[in-house]
Coordinates of C-alpha atoms in Angstrom, one line a residue:
X1 CA 80.6 177.9 -27.7
X2 CA 82.6 180.8 -29.1
X3 CA 80.8 184.1 -29.0
X4 CA 80.8 186.3 -32.0
X5 CA 82.2 189.2 -30.0
X6 CA 85.6 187.7 -29.6
X7 CA 88.3 190.1 -30.9
X8 CA 91.4 188.6 -32.4
X9 CA 94.7 190.2 -33.6
X10 CA 96.0 188.3 -36.6
X11 CA 99.7 189.1 -37.1
X12 CA 101.0 188.5 -40.6
X13 CA 97.4 188.3 -41.6
X14 CA 98.1 189.6 -45.2
X15 CA 100.4 186.6 -45.9
X16 CA 99.5 183.3 -47.4
X17 CA 98.4 181.3 -44.4
X18 CA 97.3 184.4 -42.5
X19 CA 94.9 185.6 -45.2
X20 CA 93.2 182.2 -45.5
X21 CA 92.9 182.0 -41.7
X22 CA 91.4 185.5 -41.7
X23 CA 88.6 184.2 -44.0
X24 CA 87.9 181.2 -41.8
X25 CA 87.9 183.2 -38.6
X26 CA 85.5 185.7 -40.0
X27 CA 83.2 182.9 -41.2
X28 CA 83.4 181.5 -37.6
X29 CA 82.1 184.7 -36.2
X30 CA 85.4 186.3 -34.9
X31 CA 86.1 190.0 -35.0
X32 CA 89.5 190.1 -36.6
X33 CA 92.1 192.8 -37.0
X34 CA 95.1 192.2 -39.2
X35 CA 98.6 193.4 -38.3
X36 CA 101.2 193.3 -41.1
X37 CA 104.1 195.3 -42.4
X38 CA 103.7 193.9 -46.0
X39 CA 107.3 192.9 -46.2
X40 CA 106.3 189.7 -47.9
X41 CA 102.6 190.2 -48.8
X42 CA 100.7 192.0 -51.5
X43 CA 99.2 195.4 -50.7
X44 CA 95.9 194.5 -52.2
X45 CA 95.2 191.5 -50.0
X46 CA 93.0 193.4 -47.5
X47 CA 90.8 194.5 -50.5
X48 CA 90.6 190.9 -51.7
X49 CA 89.7 189.7 -48.2
X50 CA 86.9 192.3 -48.2
X51 CA 85.6 190.9 -51.4
X52 CA 85.5 187.4 -50.1
X53 CA 84.0 188.2 -46.6
X54 CA 81.8 191.1 -47.7
X55 CA 83.2 193.0 -44.6
X56 CA 85.6 195.9 -44.3
X57 CA 89.1 194.5 -43.5
X58 CA 90.4 196.0 -40.2
X59 CA 94.2 196.6 -40.6
X60 CA 97.0 197.9 -38.5
X61 CA 100.2 198.4 -40.5
X62 CA 103.0 197.7 -38.1
X63 CA 106.4 195.9 -37.9
X64 CA 106.6 193.5 -35.0
X65 CA 110.3 194.3 -34.5
X66 CA 109.3 197.8 -33.3
X67 CA 108.4 197.3 -29.7
X68 CA 106.7 200.7 -29.1
X69 CA 104.6 200.3 -32.3
X70 CA 103.5 196.9 -31.3
X71 CA 102.4 198.1 -27.9
X72 CA 100.5 201.0 -29.5
X73 CA 98.7 198.6 -31.8
X74 CA 97.2 196.8 -28.8
X75 CA 96.2 200.0 -27.0
X76 CA 92.4 200.4 -26.6
X77 CA 91.6 197.5 -28.8
X78 CA 90.4 195.0 -26.2
X79 CA 91.8 191.9 -28.0
X80 CA 90.9 188.6 -26.5
X81 CA 93.5 186.6 -28.4
X82 CA 96.4 186.7 -30.8
X83 CA 97.0 184.4 -33.8
X84 CA 100.7 184.9 -34.6
X85 CA 101.9 184.3 -38.1
X86 CA 104.2 187.2 -38.7
X87 CA 107.7 185.8 -39.3
X88 CA 110.3 185.2 -42.0
X89 CA 110.2 181.6 -43.3
X90 CA 112.8 180.8 -45.9
X91 CA 115.3 178.1 -44.8
X92 CA 117.9 179.2 -47.3
X93 CA 117.5 182.9 -46.4
X94 CA 117.7 182.1 -42.7
X95 CA 121.1 180.5 -43.2
X96 CA 122.5 183.7 -44.9
X97 CA 120.7 186.1 -42.5
X98 CA 120.4 184.4 -39.1
X99 CA 120.5 187.8 -37.4
X100 CA 117.5 189.0 -39.4
X101 CA 115.6 185.8 -38.7
X102 CA 116.2 186.1 -34.9
X103 CA 115.2 189.7 -34.9
X104 CA 111.9 189.0 -36.6
X105 CA 110.9 185.6 -35.4
X106 CA 112.3 185.8 -31.9
X107 CA 112.4 189.4 -30.9
X108 CA 109.1 190.0 -32.8
X109 CA 107.3 187.3 -30.8
X110 CA 108.7 188.7 -27.5
X111 CA 107.3 192.1 -28.5
X112 CA 103.9 190.6 -29.2
X113 CA 103.8 188.7 -25.9
X114 CA 105.0 191.8 -23.9
X115 CA 102.1 193.8 -25.4
X116 CA 99.7 190.9 -24.6
X117 CA 100.9 191.0 -21.0
X118 CA 100.6 194.8 -20.7
X119 CA 97.0 194.7 -22.1
X120 CA 95.8 191.5 -20.4
X121 CA 95.5 189.3 -23.5
X122 CA 95.6 185.7 -22.3
X123 CA 95.4 183.5 -25.4
X124 CA 97.8 183.0 -28.3
X125 CA 97.9 180.6 -31.3
X126 CA 101.5 180.3 -32.5
X127 CA 102.5 179.3 -36.0
X128 CA 105.3 176.8 -35.5
X129 CA 106.7 174.4 -38.0
X130 CA 107.5 170.7 -38.6
X131 CA 111.0 172.0 -39.5
X132 CA 111.8 171.8 -35.7
X133 CA 111.8 168.0 -36.0
X134 CA 114.8 168.0 -38.4
X135 CA 115.3 164.6 -40.0
X136 CA 113.9 162.0 -37.6
X137 CA 114.3 158.3 -38.5
X138 CA 110.8 157.2 -37.5
X139 CA 107.6 158.0 -39.5
X140 CA 105.0 159.3 -39.0
X141 CA 106.4 162.2 -36.9
X142 CA 104.5 162.5 -33.6
X143 CA 104.5 165.5 -31.3
X144 CA 106.7 163.6 -28.8
X145 CA 109.5 163.3 -31.4
X146 CA 112.5 165.1 -29.9
X147 CA 113.1 168.5 -31.7
X148 CA 116.3 168.5 -33.8
X149 CA 116.3 171.8 -35.8
X150 CA 118.8 171.8 -38.6
X151 CA 118.6 175.5 -39.7
X152 CA 118.2 179.0 -38.3
X153 CA 114.5 179.2 -39.3
X154 CA 113.7 176.0 -37.4
X155 CA 115.7 177.2 -34.4
X156 CA 113.6 180.4 -34.3
X157 CA 110.4 178.4 -34.3
X158 CA 111.7 176.1 -31.5
X159 CA 112.6 179.3 -29.5
X160 CA 109.1 180.5 -30.0
X161 CA 107.6 177.3 -28.6
X162 CA 109.9 177.2 -25.6
X163 CA 109.5 180.9 -24.8
X164 CA 105.7 180.5 -24.8
X165 CA 105.9 177.4 -22.6
X166 CA 108.0 179.4 -20.1
X167 CA 105.5 182.3 -20.2
X168 CA 102.6 179.9 -19.6
X169 CA 104.3 178.3 -16.7
X170 CA 105.0 181.7 -15.2
X171 CA 101.4 182.8 -15.8
X172 CA 98.9 179.9 -15.7
X173 CA 96.2 182.2 -17.0
X174 CA 98.0 182.4 -20.3
X175 CA 96.6 179.8 -22.8
X176 CA 98.8 178.7 -25.8
X177 CA 98.0 176.8 -28.9
X178 CA 101.2 175.6 -30.6
X179 CA 100.6 174.4 -34.2
X180 CA 103.4 172.5 -35.9
X181 CA 102.3 172.3 -39.5
X182 CA 103.8 170.7 -42.5
X183 CA 103.6 172.1 -46.1
X184 CA 100.6 174.3 -46.9
X185 CA 99.5 174.2 -50.6
X186 CA 96.6 175.5 -52.5
X187 CA 94.3 178.6 -52.6
X188 CA 90.9 179.8 -51.6
X189 CA 88.0 178.6 -53.8
X190 CA 87.3 182.2 -54.9
X191 CA 90.7 182.4 -56.6
X192 CA 91.2 185.8 -55.0
X193 CA 93.9 184.8 -52.5
X194 CA 96.6 182.2 -52.7
X195 CA 100.4 181.8 -52.3
X196 CA 101.7 185.0 -53.8
X197 CA 104.8 186.2 -52.0
X198 CA 106.2 189.6 -53.0
X199 CA 109.7 188.0 -52.7
X200 CA 111.0 185.1 -54.9
X201 CA 109.3 181.9 -53.6
X202 CA 111.2 179.1 -51.9
X203 CA 108.4 176.5 -51.7
X204 CA 107.9 173.8 -54.2
X205 CA 104.4 174.5 -55.5
X206 CA 104.8 178.3 -56.2
X207 CA 107.9 177.5 -58.1
X208 CA 106.1 174.8 -60.1
X209 CA 103.3 177.3 -60.8
X210 CA 105.8 179.8 -62.2
X211 CA 107.1 177.1 -64.5
X212 CA 103.6 176.2 -65.6
X213 CA 102.7 179.8 -66.3
X214 CA 105.9 180.4 -68.2
X215 CA 107.6 182.8 -65.7
X216 CA 110.4 180.2 -65.1
X217 CA 112.0 178.0 -67.6
X218 CA 112.3 174.9 -65.4
X219 CA 112.0 173.4 -61.9
X220 CA 115.2 172.6 -60.1
X221 CA 114.6 169.3 -58.3
X222 CA 117.0 169.1 -55.3
X223 CA 118.2 165.5 -55.4
X224 CA 116.8 162.2 -56.8
X225 CA 118.9 159.8 -54.7
X226 CA 116.9 159.8 -51.5
X227 CA 115.7 156.5 -50.0
X228 CA 112.2 157.1 -51.3
X229 CA 110.1 155.4 -54.0
X230 CA 111.2 157.7 -56.8
X231 CA 114.4 159.1 -55.2
X232 CA 112.9 162.6 -54.6
X233 CA 112.0 164.1 -51.2
X234 CA 108.7 163.2 -49.7
X235 CA 106.6 165.8 -47.7
X236 CA 103.2 166.0 -46.1
X237 CA 101.3 168.7 -48.1
X238 CA 98.2 170.1 -46.5
X239 CA 95.6 172.2 -48.2
X240 CA 95.6 175.8 -47.0
X241 CA 91.9 175.7 -46.3
X242 CA 92.4 172.7 -44.0
X243 CA 95.3 174.4 -42.3
X244 CA 93.3 177.7 -41.8
X245 CA 90.4 175.7 -40.3
X246 CA 92.9 174.1 -37.9
X247 CA 93.8 177.5 -36.5
X248 CA 90.1 178.3 -35.9
X249 CA 89.7 175.0 -34.0
X250 CA 92.8 175.9 -32.0
X251 CA 91.4 179.3 -31.1
X252 CA 88.1 177.7 -30.2
X253 CA 89.8 175.4 -27.8
X254 CA 91.7 178.2 -26.1
X255 CA 88.8 180.6 -25.7
X256 CA 86.0 178.1 -25.3
X257 CA 87.7 175.5 -23.2
X258 CA 90.7 177.3 -21.8
X259 CA 92.8 174.3 -23.1
X260 CA 96.4 174.8 -24.1
X261 CA 97.8 172.3 -26.6
X262 CA 100.6 171.5 -29.0
X263 CA 99.6 169.5 -32.1
X264 CA 100.8 168.7 -35.6
X265 CA 98.6 169.8 -38.5
X266 CA 99.1 167.7 -41.6
X267 CA 97.4 165.0 -43.6
X268 CA 99.3 162.0 -42.3
X269 CA 100.8 161.0 -45.6
X270 CA 103.6 162.1 -47.9
X271 CA 103.9 163.0 -51.6
X272 CA 107.2 163.1 -53.4
X273 CA 108.4 166.1 -55.5
X274 CA 107.7 164.1 -58.7
X275 CA 104.2 163.2 -57.5
X276 CA 103.5 166.9 -57.0
X277 CA 105.0 167.8 -60.3
X278 CA 102.9 165.2 -62.2
X279 CA 99.7 166.3 -60.4
X280 CA 100.3 169.9 -61.2
X281 CA 101.0 169.1 -64.8
X282 CA 97.8 167.2 -65.0
X283 CA 95.5 169.9 -63.5
X284 CA 97.2 172.7 -65.5
X285 CA 97.6 170.9 -68.8
X286 CA 101.1 172.3 -69.0
X287 CA 104.5 170.6 -69.3
X288 CA 106.7 171.1 -66.2
X289 CA 110.3 171.0 -67.5
X290 CA 112.7 170.1 -64.6
X291 CA 116.3 169.5 -63.9
X292 CA 117.9 167.3 -61.2
X293 CA 120.6 168.9 -59.1
X294 CA 122.4 167.6 -56.0
X295 CA 120.6 167.5 -52.7
X296 CA 120.4 170.6 -50.5
X297 CA 122.2 170.3 -47.2
X298 CA 119.9 169.7 -44.2
X299 CA 116.9 168.5 -46.2
X300 CA 115.2 165.4 -44.8
X301 CA 114.3 162.5 -47.2
X302 CA 110.8 162.0 -45.8
X303 CA 108.6 164.0 -43.5
X304 CA 104.9 163.4 -42.7
X305 CA 102.8 163.9 -39.7
X306 CA 101.2 161.7 -37.0
X307 CA 97.8 163.4 -36.9
X308 CA 96.1 161.6 -34.0
X309 CA 96.6 164.3 -31.4
X310 CA 95.1 167.0 -33.5
X311 CA 92.0 164.8 -34.1
X312 CA 91.6 163.9 -30.5
X313 CA 92.2 167.4 -29.0
X314 CA 90.8 169.7 -31.8
X315 CA 88.6 167.4 -33.8
X316 CA 90.8 168.3 -36.8
X317 CA 91.2 166.2 -39.9
X318 CA 92.4 167.2 -43.3
X319 CA 89.8 166.9 -46.1
X320 CA 91.6 167.8 -49.3
X321 CA 93.9 165.6 -51.5
X322 CA 96.9 166.5 -53.6
X323 CA 95.0 167.1 -56.8
X324 CA 92.7 169.5 -55.0
X325 CA 95.7 171.4 -53.6
X326 CA 97.3 171.7 -57.1
X327 CA 94.0 172.5 -58.8
X328 CA 93.1 175.4 -56.5
X329 CA 96.6 176.8 -56.7
X330 CA 96.5 176.8 -60.5
X331 CA 93.1 178.4 -60.6
X332 CA 94.4 181.2 -58.4
X333 CA 97.4 181.7 -60.7
X334 CA 95.1 181.8 -63.7
X335 CA 92.8 184.3 -62.2
X336 CA 95.7 186.4 -61.0
X337 CA 97.6 186.4 -64.2
X338 CA 94.7 185.9 -66.7
X339 CA 96.3 182.7 -67.9
X340 CA 94.1 180.6 -70.2
X341 CA 93.2 177.3 -68.4

């Protein structure tokens, strides 16, 4: 069993996935400190987390690209593990700024692991991505599917996995949890935290939400000529609460069993862009105007997870359906913007 004294550094903990994982870690009895530079997160997130957990949010403001600052963040803290989210994640932005993506996602991870080594921290959960699979022909996508990254973002995530694997082989005491997850959607039941990037969103549901709330005139659908039932891209969407719980289970396995692992986190089924659009329109009661444009280069037609390994190793299984994902996101948007439901 995991002891309540376990101290965890949560990098990128003010972001979408990080903040929800913080809540789940606190509920599971972990002592968590967030490290974030707020480049793509709201400054009031730590206060919102304190409201949810009824605990003061421990925070270190730090940029993972600054090696000396990262090392200083570890000094005297006695962390037992790191859960590493801090990264840049836009596929389109990564193509225009590959240098920036490698500096943050690759060099930043190296700085974190160097500080772990200096301070004797021997467990890390790494936020990877299903993007490393590219566009495989066989579905569902299992962990043994050969990586075929098609963009700079995906390459940086594959680098992270391979770097951690090399570190683990060099130091058998290091335990790693590699989580390749699919498309997180939704928000916390409190409505206090959700997907709320400080930069323009690139993911489907936050864009649909902006259309529903009137901040955007229409949704741009990237292609309707894929070999899918309605011609639009199909993705495995997973509720953010389920995904956060998966990170707790991963950390439990590292600290409680000393068991390194690499698993997919998804639901095991896909939803098309139009299915998501219709579900969001239903829960919001709003029309979602949309316009079809040509496909985006590098996008796969279909992508959904084989989830057996996560179930066998971590005991993980997603619990929420698409409607629940859309409904929780809309309620977060309404509470944030005082939109009438």
